[in-house]
Coordinates of C-alpha atoms and ligand atoms in Angstrom, one line a residue:
M1 CA -25.8 -7.1 -20.9
A2 CA -22.0 -6.5 -21.4
R3 CA -19.8 -5.9 -18.4
E4 CA -19.0 -2.3 -17.7
L5 CA -16.3 -1.1 -15.3
P6 CA -16.6 2.2 -13.4
P7 CA -14.0 4.9 -14.1
T8 CA -12.9 5.0 -10.4
A9 CA -12.8 2.6 -7.5
G10 CA -15.8 3.5 -5.4
L11 CA -16.5 1.5 -2.3
P12 CA -19.5 -0.7 -3.2
L13 CA -22.4 -0.4 -0.8
R14 CA -24.3 -3.4 0.5
L15 CA -28.1 -3.7 1.0
T16 CA -27.5 -4.1 4.7
D17 CA -25.9 -0.6 4.7
L18 CA -29.3 0.7 3.9
W19 CA -31.2 -0.3 7.1
P20 CA -32.8 2.6 8.9
G21 CA -30.7 4.3 11.6
R22 CA -28.8 7.4 12.5
A23 CA -25.1 7.9 13.2
A24 CA -22.6 10.6 13.9
F25 CA -20.8 10.0 10.6
A26 CA -18.4 12.9 10.6
E27 CA -17.1 11.9 14.1
R28 CA -16.5 8.4 13.0
V29 CA -14.5 9.6 9.9
A30 CA -12.5 11.9 12.2
Q31 CA -11.7 9.0 14.5
W32 CA -10.5 6.9 11.7
L33 CA -8.4 9.7 10.2
G34 CA -7.0 10.6 13.7
V35 CA -8.0 14.3 13.2
D36 CA -9.9 17.0 15.0
P37 CA -13.7 17.2 14.5
L38 CA -14.8 17.3 10.9
Q39 CA -17.8 19.4 9.6
L40 CA -20.2 17.5 7.4
E41 CA -21.6 19.3 4.3
C42 CA -23.9 18.2 1.4
S43 CA -21.0 18.1 -1.1
G44 CA -17.4 19.0 -1.6
T45 CA -18.5 22.1 -3.5
A46 CA -20.8 23.2 -0.5
A47 CA -17.8 22.6 1.9
M48 CA -15.7 24.9 -0.3
V49 CA -18.5 27.6 -0.3
V50 CA -18.8 27.4 3.5
A51 CA -15.0 27.5 4.0
L52 CA -14.4 30.4 1.6
R53 CA -17.3 32.5 3.1
A54 CA -15.8 32.0 6.6
M55 CA -12.3 33.0 5.4
H56 CA -13.7 36.1 3.7
R57 CA -15.4 37.2 6.9
L58 CA -12.1 36.9 8.7
R59 CA -10.2 38.8 6.0
P60 CA -12.8 40.9 4.2
Q61 CA -10.4 43.0 2.2
R62 CA -9.3 39.9 0.2
D63 CA -11.5 38.6 -2.6
E64 CA -9.3 36.4 -4.9
V65 CA -8.8 32.6 -4.7
I66 CA -5.9 31.0 -6.7
V67 CA -6.6 27.6 -8.1
P68 CA -4.8 25.3 -10.6
A69 CA -6.1 26.0 -14.1
W70 CA -6.7 22.3 -14.6
T71 CA -9.1 21.2 -11.9
C72 CA -12.8 20.4 -11.3
P73 CA -15.0 23.1 -12.8
L74 CA -17.1 23.0 -9.6
V75 CA -14.2 24.7 -7.8
A76 CA -14.6 27.8 -10.0
L77 CA -18.4 27.7 -9.4
A78 CA -17.9 27.4 -5.6
I79 CA -15.6 30.5 -5.6
H80 CA -18.1 32.4 -7.7
R81 CA -21.0 31.3 -5.4
A82 CA -19.0 32.6 -2.4
G83 CA -18.9 36.0 -4.1
L84 CA -15.1 35.8 -4.8
K85 CA -13.0 35.8 -7.9
P86 CA -11.0 32.8 -9.2
R87 CA -7.5 33.4 -10.4
L88 CA -5.9 30.6 -12.5
C89 CA -2.4 29.4 -12.0
D90 CA -0.8 27.4 -14.8
L91 CA 0.6 23.9 -14.1
T92 CA 4.2 22.8 -13.9
P93 CA 5.1 21.1 -17.2
N94 CA 3.7 17.5 -17.4
H95 CA 2.4 17.7 -13.8
F96 CA -0.8 18.6 -12.0
D97 CA 0.9 20.9 -9.5
M98 CA 0.8 24.6 -9.8
D99 CA 3.8 26.4 -11.4
A100 CA 5.9 27.9 -8.6
A101 CA 7.0 31.1 -10.4
Q102 CA 3.5 31.9 -11.7
L103 CA 2.0 31.2 -8.3
G104 CA 4.4 33.7 -6.7
A105 CA 3.5 36.3 -9.3
L106 CA -0.3 35.8 -8.9
A107 CA -0.3 36.0 -5.1
G108 CA -0.7 39.4 -3.4
E109 CA -2.6 41.5 -1.0
R110 CA -6.0 40.6 -2.6
T111 CA -5.4 36.8 -2.3
L112 CA -7.8 35.3 0.2
A113 CA -6.8 31.6 -0.3
I114 CA -4.7 29.3 -2.5
V115 CA -6.0 25.9 -3.3
P116 CA -3.4 23.1 -3.8
T117 CA -5.3 20.1 -5.2
H118 CA -4.6 16.4 -4.5
L119 CA -5.8 14.9 -7.7
A120 CA -6.3 11.2 -8.3
G121 CA -5.4 10.5 -4.6
R122 CA -1.9 11.8 -5.2
I123 CA -0.5 14.5 -2.9
A124 CA 0.1 18.0 -4.2
D125 CA 3.1 20.1 -3.1
V126 CA 1.5 22.0 -0.2
N127 CA 4.8 23.2 1.2
L128 CA 5.5 25.3 -1.9
V129 CA 2.0 26.8 -1.6
L130 CA 2.4 27.5 2.2
D131 CA 5.6 29.5 1.5
V132 CA 3.8 31.7 -1.0
A133 CA 0.6 32.0 1.0
H134 CA 2.2 33.0 4.2
R135 CA 4.4 35.5 2.5
V136 CA 1.3 37.4 1.3
G137 CA -1.0 36.6 4.2
A138 CA -3.4 34.2 2.4
Y139 CA -5.0 30.9 3.6
V140 CA -4.1 27.5 2.2
L141 CA -7.3 25.5 1.5
E142 CA -6.4 22.0 0.4
D143 CA -8.8 20.5 -2.2
A144 CA -8.7 16.8 -1.1
A145 CA -11.9 15.9 -2.9
Q146 CA -10.2 12.9 -4.5
A147 CA -8.0 12.0 -1.5
L148 CA -9.9 10.9 1.6
G149 CA -7.5 8.7 3.5
A150 CA -4.3 10.1 1.9
Q151 CA -1.4 10.9 4.3
Q152 CA 1.9 12.7 4.2
D153 CA 4.4 12.0 7.1
G154 CA 1.6 9.9 8.7
R155 CA -0.8 12.9 8.8
S156 CA -4.0 13.3 6.9
V157 CA -4.1 15.7 3.9
G158 CA -6.1 18.7 4.9
L159 CA -3.8 19.3 7.9
L160 CA -0.8 20.3 5.9
G161 CA -2.4 23.7 5.0
D162 CA -4.8 25.8 7.1
A163 CA -7.9 23.8 6.1
G164 CA -9.0 21.2 3.6
F165 CA -12.1 19.4 2.3
F166 CA -13.0 15.9 1.1
S167 CA -15.8 14.9 -1.3
L168 CA -18.2 12.0 -0.7
A169 CA -19.7 12.2 -4.2
V170 CA -20.3 9.1 -6.3
G171 CA -17.0 7.9 -7.7
K172 CA -14.7 9.4 -5.0
G173 CA -14.3 6.3 -2.8
L174 CA -16.6 6.5 0.2
T175 CA -19.9 8.0 -0.9
L176 CA -23.2 9.3 0.5
F177 CA -24.1 9.9 -3.2
E178 CA -23.2 13.5 -2.4
G179 CA -21.4 14.8 0.6
G180 CA -18.4 16.8 1.8
L181 CA -16.2 17.1 4.9
L182 CA -14.4 20.2 6.1
L183 CA -11.2 19.8 8.1
T184 CA -9.0 22.4 9.8
R185 CA -6.3 22.4 12.5
D186 CA -7.0 26.0 13.4
P187 CA -9.5 26.6 16.2
V188 CA -10.3 30.1 14.9
L189 CA -11.2 28.7 11.5
R190 CA -13.1 25.8 13.0
D191 CA -15.4 28.3 14.8
A192 CA -15.7 30.4 11.7
F193 CA -16.7 27.3 9.6
A194 CA -19.5 26.5 12.1
V195 CA -20.8 30.1 12.0
S196 CA -20.6 30.1 8.2
H197 CA -22.5 26.7 8.1
D198 CA -25.3 28.1 10.3
A199 CA -25.6 31.2 8.1
T200 CA -25.6 29.3 4.8
I201 CA -27.1 25.8 5.2
R202 CA -30.7 24.9 5.6
P203 CA -32.6 21.6 6.0
D204 CA -34.4 20.5 2.8
A205 CA -36.8 17.6 3.0
R206 CA -37.1 17.4 -0.8
M207 CA -33.4 17.0 -1.3
D208 CA -33.3 14.4 1.6
W209 CA -35.7 12.3 -0.4
Q210 CA -33.9 12.8 -3.7
R211 CA -30.5 11.9 -2.3
A212 CA -32.0 8.9 -0.4
L213 CA -33.4 7.5 -3.7
E214 CA -30.1 8.3 -5.5
L215 CA -28.1 6.5 -2.9
I216 CA -30.4 3.4 -3.1
G217 CA -30.1 3.5 -6.9
Y218 CA -26.3 3.6 -6.6
T219 CA -26.3 0.7 -4.2
L220 CA -28.2 -1.4 -6.7
A221 CA -26.6 -0.3 -9.9
Y222 CA -22.9 -0.1 -8.9
R223 CA -21.8 -3.5 -10.3
P224 CA -20.3 -4.5 -13.7
S225 CA -23.5 -6.2 -14.8
L226 CA -25.6 -3.0 -14.4
L227 CA -23.2 -0.1 -14.8
S228 CA -23.7 -0.1 -18.6
L229 CA -27.2 1.2 -18.0
A230 CA -26.3 3.9 -15.5
Y231 CA -22.9 4.8 -16.8
G232 CA -21.8 3.2 -20.1
R233 CA -24.8 4.0 -22.3
P234 CA -25.0 7.7 -21.4
L235 CA -21.2 7.9 -21.9
R236 CA -21.3 6.3 -25.4
K237 CA -24.2 8.5 -26.4
A238 CA -22.4 11.7 -25.3
L239 CA -19.2 10.6 -27.2
A240 CA -21.2 9.8 -30.3
A241 CA -22.6 13.4 -30.0
N242 CA -19.1 14.7 -29.8
D243 CA -19.6 16.0 -26.2
P244 CA -16.7 14.8 -24.1
V245 CA -17.7 17.2 -21.3
A246 CA -21.0 15.4 -20.8
A247 CA -19.3 12.1 -21.2
V248 CA -17.2 12.6 -18.1
G249 CA -20.0 14.4 -16.2
D250 CA -18.2 17.8 -16.3
D251 CA -21.4 19.5 -17.4
F252 CA -22.3 21.4 -14.3
G253 CA -25.0 24.0 -13.9
P254 CA -24.7 27.2 -11.8
D255 CA -27.0 25.9 -9.1
I256 CA -25.1 24.6 -6.0
P257 CA -27.4 22.8 -3.5
L258 CA -26.7 24.0 0.1
H259 CA -28.6 21.8 2.6
T260 CA -28.0 19.5 5.5
V261 CA -27.3 15.7 5.2
S262 CA -30.0 13.4 6.6
P263 CA -29.2 11.2 9.6
W264 CA -30.1 8.1 7.6
R265 CA -27.5 8.9 4.9
Q266 CA -25.0 9.4 7.7
A267 CA -25.9 5.9 9.1
V268 CA -25.3 4.4 5.6
G269 CA -21.9 6.1 5.4
S270 CA -20.9 5.0 8.9
R271 CA -21.7 1.3 8.1
A272 CA -19.7 1.5 4.8
L273 CA -16.8 3.3 6.5
K274 CA -16.0 0.1 8.5
R275 CA -15.0 -1.5 5.2
L276 CA -13.0 1.4 3.8
P277 CA -9.6 0.8 5.4
A278 CA -9.4 -2.8 4.0
F279 CA -10.7 -1.5 0.6
L280 CA -8.0 1.2 0.5
D281 CA -5.3 -1.4 1.3
A282 CA -6.6 -3.7 -1.5
T283 CA -6.8 -0.9 -4.1
R284 CA -3.3 0.3 -3.0
T285 CA -1.7 -3.2 -3.5
Q286 CA -3.4 -3.4 -7.0
A287 CA -2.3 0.1 -7.9
L288 CA 1.3 -0.2 -7.0
A289 CA 1.8 -3.2 -9.2
R290 CA 0.0 -1.5 -12.1
V291 CA 2.0 1.7 -11.7
A292 CA 5.2 -0.3 -11.9
R293 CA 3.9 -2.0 -15.1
L294 CA 2.9 1.3 -16.7
C295 CA 6.3 2.9 -15.9
R296 CA 7.9 0.5 -18.3
I297 CA 6.0 1.9 -21.2
P298 CA 8.3 4.5 -23.0
G299 CA 6.7 7.9 -23.3
V300 CA 4.1 7.3 -20.5
T301 CA 4.2 9.3 -17.3
V302 CA 2.3 7.8 -14.3
F303 CA 1.7 9.7 -11.1
D304 CA 3.0 7.9 -8.0
D305 CA 3.7 8.7 -4.3
A306 CA 6.9 10.5 -3.4
P307 CA 8.8 9.2 -0.3
R308 CA 6.9 9.9 3.0
Q309 CA 3.6 10.0 1.1
R310 CA 0.8 7.5 1.2
G311 CA -1.9 8.5 -1.1
V312 CA -5.1 6.7 -2.1
W313 CA -5.8 5.0 -5.4
P314 CA -9.3 5.7 -6.9
F315 CA -7.7 5.5 -10.4
L316 CA -4.3 5.9 -12.1
L317 CA -3.6 9.2 -13.8
L318 CA -1.1 9.2 -16.7
T319 CA 0.0 11.3 -19.6
L320 CA 1.1 10.1 -23.1
P321 CA 3.7 11.9 -25.3
S322 CA 1.2 13.8 -27.4
E323 CA -2.5 14.6 -27.8
A324 CA -2.6 12.4 -31.0
A325 CA -1.2 9.4 -29.0
R326 CA -3.6 10.0 -26.2
D327 CA -6.6 10.2 -28.6
D328 CA -5.4 7.2 -30.4
A329 CA -5.4 5.1 -27.2
L330 CA -8.8 6.5 -26.2
R331 CA -10.3 5.6 -29.6
S332 CA -10.5 2.0 -28.7
L333 CA -10.5 2.2 -24.9
W334 CA -12.9 4.9 -23.8
T335 CA -16.0 3.1 -25.1
A336 CA -14.9 -0.4 -24.3
G337 CA -16.3 -0.6 -20.8
V338 CA -12.8 -1.3 -19.3
G339 CA -12.7 1.7 -17.0
V340 CA -10.4 4.0 -19.1
S341 CA -11.6 7.6 -19.2
R342 CA -10.4 11.2 -18.9
L343 CA -10.4 13.4 -15.8
F344 CA -11.2 17.0 -16.6
I345 CA -11.7 17.6 -20.3
H346 CA -10.5 21.2 -20.4
A347 CA -8.4 23.9 -18.7
L348 CA -11.0 26.0 -16.8
P349 CA -11.4 28.8 -19.4
D350 CA -12.3 26.3 -22.1
Y351 CA -15.6 25.3 -20.5
A352 CA -18.3 27.3 -22.2
Y353 CA -20.3 27.6 -19.0
L354 CA -17.4 29.2 -17.1
R355 CA -17.1 32.1 -19.5
G356 CA -17.5 35.2 -17.4
I357 CA -16.6 33.4 -14.2
V358 CA -12.9 32.6 -14.8
P359 CA -10.5 34.8 -16.6
D360 CA -9.1 33.6 -20.0
T361 CA -5.3 33.7 -19.8
P362 CA -2.6 31.8 -21.6
L363 CA -2.3 28.5 -19.8
P364 CA -0.1 26.3 -22.1
N365 CA 0.8 23.7 -19.5
A366 CA -2.8 23.2 -18.2
R367 CA -4.1 22.9 -21.8
D368 CA -1.3 20.5 -22.6
F369 CA -2.1 18.3 -19.6
A370 CA -5.8 18.3 -20.5
A371 CA -4.8 17.2 -24.0
R372 CA -2.4 14.4 -23.1
S373 CA -3.8 12.8 -19.9
L374 CA -6.1 9.9 -19.4
T375 CA -7.2 7.7 -16.4
I376 CA -7.4 4.0 -15.7
S377 CA -9.9 2.8 -13.2
N378 CA -8.4 1.2 -10.1
S379 CA -11.6 -0.7 -9.4
L380 CA -11.0 -4.2 -8.1
W381 CA -13.3 -5.5 -10.9
L382 CA -10.6 -4.6 -13.5
D383 CA -8.9 -7.9 -13.8
E384 CA -5.3 -8.6 -14.8
A385 CA -6.1 -9.8 -18.4
T386 CA -8.1 -6.7 -19.1
F387 CA -5.4 -4.4 -17.6
A388 CA -2.8 -6.2 -19.7
S389 CA -4.9 -5.5 -22.8
I390 CA -5.0 -1.8 -21.9
C391 CA -1.2 -1.7 -21.5
T392 CA -0.9 -3.2 -25.0
V393 CA -3.0 -0.4 -26.5
L394 CA -1.0 2.2 -24.6
E395 CA 2.3 0.7 -25.8
R396 CA 1.2 0.9 -29.4
A397 CA -0.2 4.4 -29.1
A398 CA 2.8 5.8 -27.2
G399 CA 5.2 4.2 -29.6
A400 CA 3.5 5.4 -32.8
Ligands
PLP1 C1 -15.3 16.3 -7.2 C2 -14.4 17.4 -6.9 C3 -14.8 18.6 -6.3 C4 -16.2 18.8 -5.9 O1 -16.7 17.9 -5.0 P1 -18.3 17.5 -5.0 O2 -18.5 16.7 -3.8 O3 -18.5 16.8 -6.3 O4 -19.1 18.8 -4.9 C5 -13.8 19.5 -6.0 N1 -12.6 19.4 -6.4 C6 -12.1 18.3 -7.1 C7 -10.7 18.1 -7.5 C8 -13.1 17.3 -7.4 O5 -12.6 16.2 -8.0

């Protein structure tokens, strides 16, 4: 079978990670990050539901949550599930950060929380959001789903605002197949998160079995010789059916599982965690060289760390000069098994299943970013020759 590379650099699991056992996974991650206790949830989405419900109990007169208009659709579903209303902020031109002027105009006395989002392991402008949030009395909840291990000024993301969450889903670095971690530096919020967890989350033996089997399946199939079965074939089928939302796995249903994480999956994660620092170092070295190479292609914008930031590198996020150029590059790269893909297909109002959940407002910059962006896997299986051939395609597409 043909080699197939994953779209992101997930830490591969080993068979020996799967031995029976139990471990205090969240405590070990907290120790590694050098942060206060973390709260383990069954997904990043579940972590967001638990956090928003807790914030709403503390400030019940506020019911709106401001998010970037180009983000994971699960974010809108989590807000809805928490009984709150999403408000969409357009992006800064050619950037994934929220537009400062629009953010200032959207925020007000009904704003419960603002969600700066650290996409692709890059670090969002949290200070801008803090200024706006504190002026109106809202919380800042950092979406660090794609940024476990990222730091600014030597401190973990999630500590810059009032609270933050990480995702442990497949494809986001360290994985329990699904999982999430909640982080806050505020003792009042930490207690409120624990109360919210107890009120919302139940054990579920059926989900424990399902996730255990999925995690074993991931351990076996996450390798270039087998990924074509689990990832490549469904991707090509969805693209042939003209369904890019399904191709990138953005086709979420309204059901959000809310259950505990079994001790065994925590043991698996704890064993894999020991290899994560070295893995992040290796992916960082590879990424920095490749970002430098991509920067030399006229018309291509690659997202990098600013001074005092040390992000993580699951994949490289870039934009091309136009939608036509981006689509031209994807025509040969997306189905080639080389780890090139797209992140979120649409701005949030353009997902059919979010109609009625998010407001439809003009969002020119978010729609433009969705139309011109693509991603390159930073998997260590993506070798130099293949990366060079990707650059050649991008050069031709950007120059046309
Ligand atoms: C994946 C993701 C989420 C949701 O996390 P899950 O663990 O998949 O529920 C939220 N926000 C962003 C930006 C994500 O990429």
